[in-house]
Coordinates of C-alpha atoms and ligand atoms in Angstrom, one line a residue:
M629 CA -100.8 -35.5 -49.6
S630 CA -102.5 -32.5 -48.1
N631 CA -100.6 -32.7 -44.8
Q632 CA -97.2 -32.8 -46.6
I633 CA -94.5 -30.7 -44.9
K634 CA -92.4 -28.5 -47.1
I635 CA -88.8 -27.4 -46.8
P636 CA -88.3 -24.0 -45.1
R637 CA -88.0 -21.0 -47.3
G638 CA -84.5 -20.2 -48.5
T639 CA -83.1 -23.7 -47.9
Q640 CA -82.6 -26.5 -50.3
D641 CA -82.1 -30.2 -50.4
I642 CA -79.0 -31.3 -52.2
L643 CA -79.8 -34.6 -53.8
P644 CA -77.7 -37.4 -55.2
G645 CA -76.6 -36.3 -58.7
Q646 CA -75.8 -32.8 -57.1
T647 CA -73.9 -34.0 -54.0
E648 CA -71.2 -35.4 -56.2
K649 CA -70.6 -31.9 -57.5
W650 CA -70.4 -30.5 -54.0
Q651 CA -68.0 -33.2 -53.0
L652 CA -65.8 -32.4 -55.9
I653 CA -65.7 -28.7 -55.1
E654 CA -65.1 -29.4 -51.4
A655 CA -62.2 -31.7 -52.4
K656 CA -60.8 -29.0 -54.6
A657 CA -61.0 -26.5 -51.7
R658 CA -59.3 -28.9 -49.3
E659 CA -56.6 -29.7 -51.9
L660 CA -55.8 -26.0 -52.4
C661 CA -55.7 -25.4 -48.7
E662 CA -53.2 -28.2 -48.4
R663 CA -51.0 -26.6 -51.1
Y664 CA -51.3 -23.2 -49.4
Q665 CA -50.9 -24.7 -46.0
Y666 CA -54.2 -23.7 -44.4
R667 CA -55.5 -26.2 -41.8
E668 CA -59.1 -27.1 -41.1
I669 CA -61.0 -25.8 -38.0
R670 CA -64.5 -26.9 -37.1
T671 CA -66.4 -24.6 -34.7
P672 CA -70.0 -24.9 -33.5
I673 CA -73.0 -24.0 -35.6
F674 CA -74.2 -21.7 -32.9
E675 CA -72.4 -19.2 -30.7
H676 CA -73.2 -16.6 -28.1
T677 CA -75.1 -13.8 -29.8
E678 CA -72.7 -11.3 -28.4
L679 CA -69.9 -12.7 -30.5
F680 CA -71.5 -11.5 -33.7
Q681 CA -72.7 -8.2 -32.2
R682 CA -69.2 -7.4 -31.3
G683 CA -67.4 -9.1 -34.1
V684 CA -69.6 -8.4 -37.2
G685 CA -70.9 -5.1 -35.7
D686 CA -74.1 -3.8 -34.2
T687 CA -74.9 -1.5 -37.1
T688 CA -74.5 -4.1 -39.9
D689 CA -77.5 -5.5 -41.7
I690 CA -76.4 -9.0 -40.6
V691 CA -76.7 -8.2 -36.9
Q692 CA -79.7 -5.8 -37.2
K693 CA -81.9 -7.9 -39.5
E694 CA -80.5 -11.2 -40.5
M695 CA -79.6 -13.3 -37.5
Y696 CA -81.3 -16.5 -36.4
T697 CA -81.2 -15.7 -32.7
F698 CA -83.0 -17.7 -30.0
T699 CA -83.0 -18.2 -26.3
D700 CA -82.1 -21.6 -25.1
R701 CA -83.6 -23.4 -22.2
G702 CA -81.0 -22.0 -19.9
D703 CA -82.0 -18.4 -20.9
R704 CA -78.8 -17.8 -23.0
S705 CA -79.1 -15.8 -26.2
L706 CA -77.6 -17.9 -29.0
T707 CA -77.3 -17.3 -32.7
L708 CA -76.9 -19.6 -35.6
R709 CA -73.6 -18.4 -37.2
P710 CA -74.2 -16.0 -40.0
E711 CA -70.5 -16.1 -41.0
G712 CA -67.3 -17.9 -40.0
T713 CA -64.7 -15.2 -39.1
A714 CA -66.0 -14.2 -35.7
A715 CA -66.0 -17.8 -34.6
A716 CA -62.6 -18.5 -36.0
V717 CA -61.3 -15.5 -34.1
R718 CA -63.1 -16.6 -30.9
S719 CA -61.5 -20.0 -31.2
F720 CA -58.1 -18.5 -31.9
V721 CA -58.3 -16.5 -28.7
E722 CA -59.9 -19.2 -26.6
N723 CA -57.4 -21.8 -27.6
K724 CA -54.5 -19.4 -27.3
M725 CA -53.4 -20.0 -30.8
F726 CA -51.5 -16.7 -30.6
G727 CA -49.0 -18.7 -28.6
N728 CA -48.5 -21.3 -31.3
P729 CA -44.9 -21.3 -32.5
N730 CA -46.2 -21.6 -36.1
Q731 CA -47.2 -18.1 -37.1
P732 CA -49.2 -16.9 -38.8
V733 CA -52.0 -19.3 -37.9
K734 CA -53.7 -20.3 -41.2
L735 CA -57.1 -21.8 -40.8
Y736 CA -59.9 -22.9 -43.2
Y737 CA -63.5 -23.9 -42.6
M738 CA -66.4 -25.3 -44.6
G739 CA -70.0 -25.5 -43.4
P740 CA -73.5 -24.0 -43.2
M741 CA -74.2 -20.4 -42.3
F742 CA -77.6 -18.8 -41.7
R743 CA -78.9 -15.4 -42.6
Y744 CA -82.6 -14.3 -42.6
E745 CA -82.4 -12.6 -46.0
R746 CA -85.0 -12.4 -48.7
P747 CA -84.4 -15.5 -50.8
Q748 CA -83.7 -15.0 -54.5
A749 CA -81.3 -16.6 -57.1
G750 CA -78.0 -17.1 -55.3
R751 CA -79.3 -16.0 -51.9
F752 CA -80.3 -18.5 -49.3
R753 CA -81.2 -18.6 -45.7
Q754 CA -78.9 -21.5 -45.2
F755 CA -75.8 -21.6 -47.4
V756 CA -72.4 -23.3 -47.2
Q757 CA -69.3 -21.1 -46.9
F758 CA -65.8 -22.1 -47.5
G759 CA -63.5 -19.6 -45.9
V760 CA -59.9 -19.1 -44.8
E761 CA -58.4 -16.9 -42.0
A762 CA -54.7 -16.1 -41.6
M763 CA -54.0 -14.5 -38.2
G764 CA -50.7 -13.2 -36.9
S765 CA -49.1 -11.5 -39.9
A766 CA -49.4 -7.9 -41.3
D767 CA -47.3 -8.7 -44.3
P768 CA -49.1 -7.6 -47.5
A769 CA -47.8 -10.8 -49.1
I770 CA -50.3 -12.7 -47.1
D771 CA -53.1 -10.5 -48.5
A772 CA -52.0 -11.5 -52.0
E773 CA -51.7 -15.2 -50.9
V774 CA -55.3 -15.2 -49.6
I775 CA -56.6 -13.5 -52.8
S776 CA -54.6 -15.9 -54.9
L777 CA -56.1 -18.9 -53.1
A778 CA -59.6 -17.6 -53.6
M779 CA -59.0 -17.0 -57.3
G780 CA -57.3 -20.4 -57.6
I781 CA -60.4 -22.3 -56.6
Y782 CA -62.6 -20.7 -59.2
Q783 CA -59.9 -21.0 -61.9
E784 CA -59.0 -24.6 -61.3
L785 CA -62.7 -25.5 -61.4
G786 CA -62.8 -24.0 -64.9
L787 CA -64.3 -20.6 -64.4
K788 CA -63.0 -17.8 -66.7
K789 CA -65.4 -14.9 -66.4
L790 CA -64.2 -13.5 -63.1
K791 CA -63.6 -10.0 -61.9
L792 CA -61.5 -9.3 -58.9
V793 CA -62.2 -5.9 -57.2
V794 CA -60.0 -4.6 -54.5
N795 CA -60.0 -1.5 -52.2
S796 CA -58.3 -0.3 -49.1
L797 CA -60.3 0.8 -46.1
G798 CA -57.1 2.1 -44.5
D799 CA -56.1 2.2 -40.9
K800 CA -57.8 3.9 -37.9
E801 CA -56.5 7.3 -38.8
S802 CA -57.6 7.1 -42.4
R803 CA -61.0 5.8 -41.3
T804 CA -61.5 8.7 -38.8
A805 CA -60.8 11.3 -41.5
H806 CA -63.1 9.5 -43.9
R807 CA -65.8 9.2 -41.3
E808 CA -65.8 12.9 -40.7
A809 CA -66.0 13.6 -44.4
L810 CA -69.0 11.2 -44.7
V811 CA -70.9 12.8 -41.9
N812 CA -70.4 16.3 -43.5
H813 CA -71.5 14.9 -46.8
F814 CA -74.7 13.2 -45.7
K815 CA -75.8 15.2 -42.6
P816 CA -77.5 18.2 -44.4
R817 CA -79.8 15.8 -46.3
I818 CA -80.0 12.8 -44.0
G819 CA -83.8 13.3 -43.8
E820 CA -84.0 11.9 -47.3
F821 CA -82.5 8.6 -46.2
C822 CA -84.1 5.5 -44.6
N823 CA -84.3 5.2 -40.8
D824 CA -81.4 2.8 -40.6
C825 CA -79.2 5.3 -42.4
Q826 CA -80.3 8.0 -40.1
N827 CA -79.1 5.9 -37.2
R828 CA -75.9 5.0 -39.0
L829 CA -74.9 8.6 -39.6
E830 CA -73.5 9.1 -36.1
K831 CA -72.8 5.5 -35.2
N832 CA -71.2 4.2 -38.4
P833 CA -71.6 6.4 -41.5
M834 CA -69.6 4.1 -43.7
R835 CA -72.5 1.6 -43.5
I836 CA -74.7 4.1 -45.3
L837 CA -72.6 3.3 -48.4
D838 CA -73.8 -0.2 -48.6
C839 CA -77.5 0.4 -47.7
K840 CA -79.7 -1.5 -50.1
A841 CA -82.7 0.8 -49.7
D842 CA -80.9 4.1 -50.5
R843 CA -78.5 2.7 -53.1
D844 CA -79.8 5.1 -55.9
H845 CA -79.7 8.3 -53.9
E846 CA -77.7 11.0 -55.7
L847 CA -75.5 11.6 -52.6
M848 CA -74.3 8.0 -52.8
K849 CA -72.4 8.5 -56.1
S850 CA -70.7 11.8 -54.9
A851 CA -69.8 10.5 -51.5
P852 CA -66.2 11.0 -50.4
S853 CA -64.2 7.9 -51.1
I854 CA -61.9 6.3 -48.6
I855 CA -59.0 6.1 -51.0
D856 CA -58.6 9.9 -50.8
Y857 CA -58.2 9.7 -47.1
L858 CA -55.6 7.0 -46.8
T859 CA -52.6 7.8 -44.6
D860 CA -49.2 7.4 -46.3
E861 CA -48.7 4.2 -44.4
S862 CA -52.0 2.7 -45.5
A863 CA -51.4 3.8 -49.1
Q864 CA -48.0 2.1 -49.1
Y865 CA -49.5 -1.0 -47.7
F866 CA -52.2 -1.1 -50.4
N867 CA -49.5 -0.4 -53.1
K868 CA -47.6 -3.5 -51.9
V869 CA -50.7 -5.6 -52.1
T870 CA -51.5 -4.5 -55.6
K871 CA -47.9 -4.9 -56.7
Y872 CA -47.9 -8.5 -55.4
L873 CA -51.1 -9.2 -57.2
T874 CA -49.6 -7.9 -60.4
D875 CA -46.4 -10.0 -59.8
L876 CA -48.7 -13.1 -59.5
G877 CA -50.4 -12.3 -62.7
I878 CA -53.8 -11.8 -61.0
G879 CA -55.8 -9.1 -62.8
F880 CA -57.9 -6.7 -60.6
E881 CA -59.8 -3.5 -60.6
I882 CA -59.7 -0.9 -57.8
D883 CA -63.2 0.1 -56.7
A884 CA -63.1 2.9 -54.1
N885 CA -66.8 2.2 -53.3
L886 CA -66.1 -1.3 -52.1
V887 CA -66.8 -1.1 -48.4
R888 CA -68.1 -4.7 -47.5
G889 CA -71.0 -5.3 -45.3
L890 CA -69.2 -6.3 -42.1
D891 CA -67.6 -3.9 -39.6
Y892 CA -64.3 -5.6 -38.9
Y893 CA -62.5 -4.6 -42.0
N894 CA -59.5 -2.3 -42.5
H895 CA -56.8 -2.0 -45.1
T896 CA -57.4 -4.6 -47.9
A897 CA -61.0 -5.4 -48.9
F898 CA -61.9 -7.5 -51.9
E899 CA -64.6 -9.2 -53.8
I900 CA -64.7 -11.7 -56.7
M901 CA -67.6 -11.3 -59.1
S902 CA -68.9 -13.4 -62.0
N903 CA -69.0 -11.6 -65.3
A904 CA -70.9 -14.5 -67.0
E905 CA -73.9 -13.5 -69.0
G906 CA -77.1 -14.8 -67.6
F907 CA -75.7 -14.8 -64.1
G908 CA -78.4 -13.5 -61.7
A909 CA -78.5 -10.0 -60.2
I910 CA -76.2 -11.0 -57.3
T911 CA -72.8 -11.3 -58.9
T912 CA -70.6 -11.5 -55.9
L913 CA -69.1 -14.9 -55.5
C914 CA -66.6 -14.2 -52.7
G915 CA -65.7 -11.5 -50.2
G916 CA -62.9 -10.9 -47.8
G917 CA -60.4 -8.6 -46.4
R918 CA -58.1 -7.6 -43.5
Y919 CA -59.4 -7.3 -40.0
N920 CA -56.5 -6.0 -37.8
G921 CA -58.1 -5.3 -34.4
L922 CA -60.8 -8.0 -34.4
V923 CA -58.8 -10.4 -32.2
E924 CA -58.5 -7.7 -29.6
E925 CA -62.2 -6.9 -29.9
I926 CA -62.9 -10.6 -29.1
G927 CA -60.6 -10.4 -26.0
G928 CA -57.2 -11.5 -27.4
P929 CA -53.9 -9.8 -27.8
E930 CA -53.2 -7.4 -30.7
T931 CA -53.1 -9.6 -33.8
P932 CA -53.5 -8.8 -37.4
G933 CA -55.7 -11.0 -39.6
I934 CA -57.1 -11.5 -43.1
G935 CA -59.4 -13.9 -44.8
F936 CA -62.3 -14.5 -47.2
A937 CA -65.4 -16.6 -47.6
L938 CA -67.3 -17.9 -50.6
S939 CA -70.5 -19.8 -50.9
I940 CA -70.6 -23.1 -52.7
E941 CA -74.1 -22.2 -53.9
R942 CA -72.9 -19.2 -55.8
L943 CA -69.9 -21.1 -57.1
L944 CA -72.2 -23.7 -58.6
A945 CA -74.4 -21.0 -60.1
A946 CA -71.3 -19.4 -61.8
L947 CA -70.3 -22.8 -63.2
E948 CA -73.7 -23.2 -64.6
A949 CA -73.8 -19.7 -66.1
E950 CA -70.5 -20.4 -67.8
G951 CA -71.6 -23.9 -68.9
V952 CA -68.7 -25.6 -67.1
E953 CA -69.4 -29.3 -66.5
L954 CA -67.5 -30.7 -63.5
P955 CA -65.7 -34.0 -64.1
V956 CA -68.0 -36.0 -61.8
K957 CA -67.4 -39.7 -62.0
E958 CA -70.7 -41.4 -62.3
E959 CA -69.9 -45.1 -63.1
I960 CA -69.5 -48.3 -61.2
D961 CA -67.0 -51.1 -61.8
C962 CA -69.4 -54.0 -62.2
Y963 CA -73.1 -55.0 -62.2
L964 CA -74.0 -58.5 -61.3
V965 CA -76.8 -59.9 -63.5
S966 CA -78.2 -63.2 -62.3
L967 CA -80.8 -65.8 -63.4
G968 CA -82.5 -68.3 -61.2
D969 CA -82.8 -68.6 -57.5
E970 CA -79.5 -70.4 -56.9
A971 CA -77.5 -67.9 -59.0
K972 CA -79.2 -65.0 -57.2
D973 CA -78.3 -66.4 -53.8
Y974 CA -74.7 -66.8 -55.0
T975 CA -74.4 -63.2 -56.0
V976 CA -75.1 -62.0 -52.5
G977 CA -71.7 -63.4 -51.4
L978 CA -69.9 -62.5 -54.6
L979 CA -71.1 -58.9 -54.4
H980 CA -69.7 -58.7 -50.9
K981 CA -66.3 -60.1 -51.8
L982 CA -66.0 -57.7 -54.7
R983 CA -66.8 -54.8 -52.4
M984 CA -64.3 -56.1 -49.9
A985 CA -61.7 -56.1 -52.7
G986 CA -62.4 -52.4 -53.3
F987 CA -64.7 -52.5 -56.3
S988 CA -68.0 -50.5 -56.6
V989 CA -70.6 -53.1 -57.5
E990 CA -74.3 -53.5 -57.6
R991 CA -76.9 -56.2 -58.2
D992 CA -80.6 -56.4 -58.7
Y993 CA -82.9 -56.3 -55.7
L994 CA -86.2 -56.2 -57.5
D995 CA -86.3 -59.6 -59.1
R996 CA -86.1 -58.1 -62.5
K997 CA -86.0 -60.0 -65.8
I998 CA -82.6 -60.3 -67.4
K999 CA -83.2 -57.5 -69.9
A1000 CA -84.3 -55.1 -67.2
Q1001 CA -81.2 -56.0 -65.2
F1002 CA -79.0 -55.0 -68.2
K1003 CA -80.9 -51.8 -68.4
A1004 CA -80.3 -51.1 -64.7
A1005 CA -76.6 -51.8 -65.3
D1006 CA -76.7 -49.2 -68.1
R1007 CA -78.4 -46.6 -65.9
V1008 CA -75.6 -46.8 -63.3
N1009 CA -72.9 -46.7 -66.1
A1010 CA -71.4 -50.1 -65.2
R1011 CA -68.1 -50.6 -66.9
Y1012 CA -68.6 -54.4 -66.7
V1013 CA -71.5 -56.7 -66.4
A1014 CA -71.0 -60.2 -64.9
V1015 CA -73.7 -62.7 -65.8
L1016 CA -74.4 -65.7 -63.7
G1017 CA -77.1 -68.1 -64.9
E1018 CA -78.0 -71.6 -63.8
N1019 CA -75.8 -73.2 -66.4
E1020 CA -72.8 -71.0 -65.6
L1021 CA -73.2 -71.8 -61.9
K1022 CA -73.3 -75.6 -62.6
E1023 CA -70.1 -75.2 -64.7
N1024 CA -68.5 -73.0 -62.1
K1025 CA -68.1 -70.2 -64.5
I1026 CA -69.2 -66.6 -64.9
N1027 CA -69.6 -64.5 -68.0
L1028 CA -68.0 -61.0 -68.0
K1029 CA -68.9 -58.4 -70.5
S1030 CA -67.1 -55.2 -71.1
M1031 CA -69.6 -52.5 -71.7
A1032 CA -67.0 -50.3 -73.5
D1033 CA -66.4 -52.7 -76.4
G1034 CA -68.9 -55.5 -75.9
E1035 CA -66.2 -58.1 -75.5
Q1036 CA -67.2 -61.2 -73.5
T1037 CA -65.0 -63.5 -71.5
E1038 CA -65.8 -66.6 -69.6
L1039 CA -64.0 -66.8 -66.3
P1040 CA -63.8 -69.6 -63.6
L1041 CA -66.0 -68.6 -60.7
E1042 CA -63.4 -69.3 -58.0
S1043 CA -60.8 -67.0 -59.4
F1044 CA -63.2 -64.4 -60.7
I1045 CA -62.1 -61.6 -58.3
E1046 CA -58.4 -62.1 -59.1
K1047 CA -59.1 -62.1 -62.8
F1048 CA -61.4 -59.1 -62.5
K1049 CA -58.7 -57.2 -60.8
E1050 CA -56.4 -57.8 -63.8
I1051 CA -59.0 -57.2 -66.5
S1052 CA -60.6 -54.1 -65.1
R1053 CA -57.4 -52.2 -64.3
Ligands
HAM1193 P1 -69.7 -12.0 -46.7 O1 -69.4 -11.0 -47.8 O2 -70.8 -11.6 -45.8 O3 -68.4 -12.1 -45.9 O4 -70.0 -13.4 -47.3 C1 -69.0 -14.0 -48.1 C2 -69.7 -14.8 -49.2 O5 -70.7 -15.7 -48.7 C3 -70.4 -14.0 -50.2 O6 -69.5 -13.4 -51.2 C4 -71.3 -15.1 -50.9 O7 -70.6 -15.9 -51.8 C5 -71.7 -15.9 -49.7 N1 -73.0 -15.5 -49.1 C6 -73.3 -14.6 -48.2 N2 -74.6 -14.6 -48.0 C7 -75.2 -15.5 -48.7 C8 -76.5 -16.0 -48.9 N3 -77.5 -15.5 -48.3 N4 -76.7 -17.0 -49.8 C9 -75.7 -17.6 -50.5 N5 -74.4 -17.1 -50.3 C10 -74.1 -16.1 -49.5 C11 -68.2 -12.9 -44.8 O8 -69.0 -13.8 -44.5 C12 -66.9 -12.8 -44.2 N6 -66.9 -13.6 -43.0 C13 -65.8 -13.1 -45.1 C14 -64.4 -13.0 -44.5 C15 -63.7 -14.0 -44.0 N7 -63.7 -11.9 -44.3 C16 -62.6 -12.2 -43.7 N8 -62.5 -13.5 -43.5

C-alpha cells in the first residue's frame, strides 16, 4: 500500500450514503428555481483568465492568490472558475441574451468551483456552488426576490438558525466619496498594514476592509462606513429593498461593514450566516449582491444584475450543526432470495422484469446461504423479500414476505409482477 495515491488537499470524495443528500439538496434548489422562474445555464469549468481578472477584480484575494491558472498547449492562460457570476455574465453577453424578449434574464447554475485557499472546516479547494443571476432589471423587488430564494432553500431544508445580513455599497458617486474617506483614514498609518493593503490603498481601498491579515487592526473598527456616504438615490434604493424584505417577513440585520470579497458589487450586498452552536469558524453560508456595470465591463450593453451563490458543502455543515436529518429514502422495493441453482437462474430474468416494470430490486451475487441473503435484504431496507426455492419453482409459486409486518403470501410465479404491483402500492 506504500505507493497509494491520495486525494488532493482541500478536495473530497462524496460517497454513496452522502450523494443521496447532495441529490436531495440539488433537487430542492432546482425545484425552488422552477417556482421562482430561474432557468439553468451550464458554462465551462475553465475560462480565459482575463475574465476573472476583469470580472472579479485584480485586487481581490481570489484573483491575486486563489486561482488555479494554467497555460494550455496553445499558450493560452486559462483558469478553473473560482466563481460563477463572471461566466454567467460572459455567456449573457456572448449569447446576446440582452436581446431576449423575456427580461430580466433569470439564470441558475450548480457545479464545482476552485479556489486555492487554506483548507479548513467548511473551506475547500474544490467546492460546489449553487447560484442564481438575474440580469436586466434594476427593480429593488428583484433584490428581495433573490434574497428570498436563498433564504427559502435553507428554510425548506429545515434550517432555523440563520442570520441574514444586508448592506448597501451604493452607486459610483457614493463609492467615490467613501473611497476618498477611506484613503484619508488609512493613509497616515498604512505602514502598519500588510503589503497587500499598502497596494490596495490607492488601487482599491475598500478591499482593505476585508483583509484577513489586518482584520484586528484598530483602524479597521473606526473606518468610515459606506452607509454614511450613500447618495439620496442609493439610500432610497436600499430603503426599498429592506421594506420589501420586511413585507416578505424576512428578518435581517444591517451591517455597514459588509463589503464582500469581489469587486463587482454595488448597491445591495448580503450574506446569510449560520447561528448554530458548534458551527465552525467560517459561518457564511451564502453571499451575493447587485453588480450593475459588470455586463459592460465584460463587453455588453449597460445592464443591471444581481445574484448570489452558496456552497452545498457549507449547507450540509449547517444541517449537521443543527441536527437536521434530510429525508433521504434508503430502501428498495424487493429483494429476491433464491435457493438452488435452478431458482438462482430463474431470478436473473425475474429481477430484470421487475426492474423493467419500474421497481428497485436486488438479488444475491455472492452465492450466500439463505440466512445471509435475508441479512443482505435487511441491510438494503427491502420492503419485501420474495423467496424462490426448488419446491416453489416446481410448483410455479413464489413466496412474498412483507418486511413491515412479516405477512407472507404465496403467489403464482407467472402473475407475480402483476400481483406485486397491487400489493406493494
Ligand atoms: P463568494 O462570497 O465568493 O461569492 O462565494 C459564495 C459562497 O460560496 C460562500 O458564501 C460560500 O458558501 C461558498 N464558498 C466560497 N468559497 C468556498 C470554499 N473555499 N469552500 C466552500 N465554500 C465556499 C461568489 O462566489 C459570488 N459569485 C456570488 C454572487 C453571485 N454574487 C452575485 N451573484
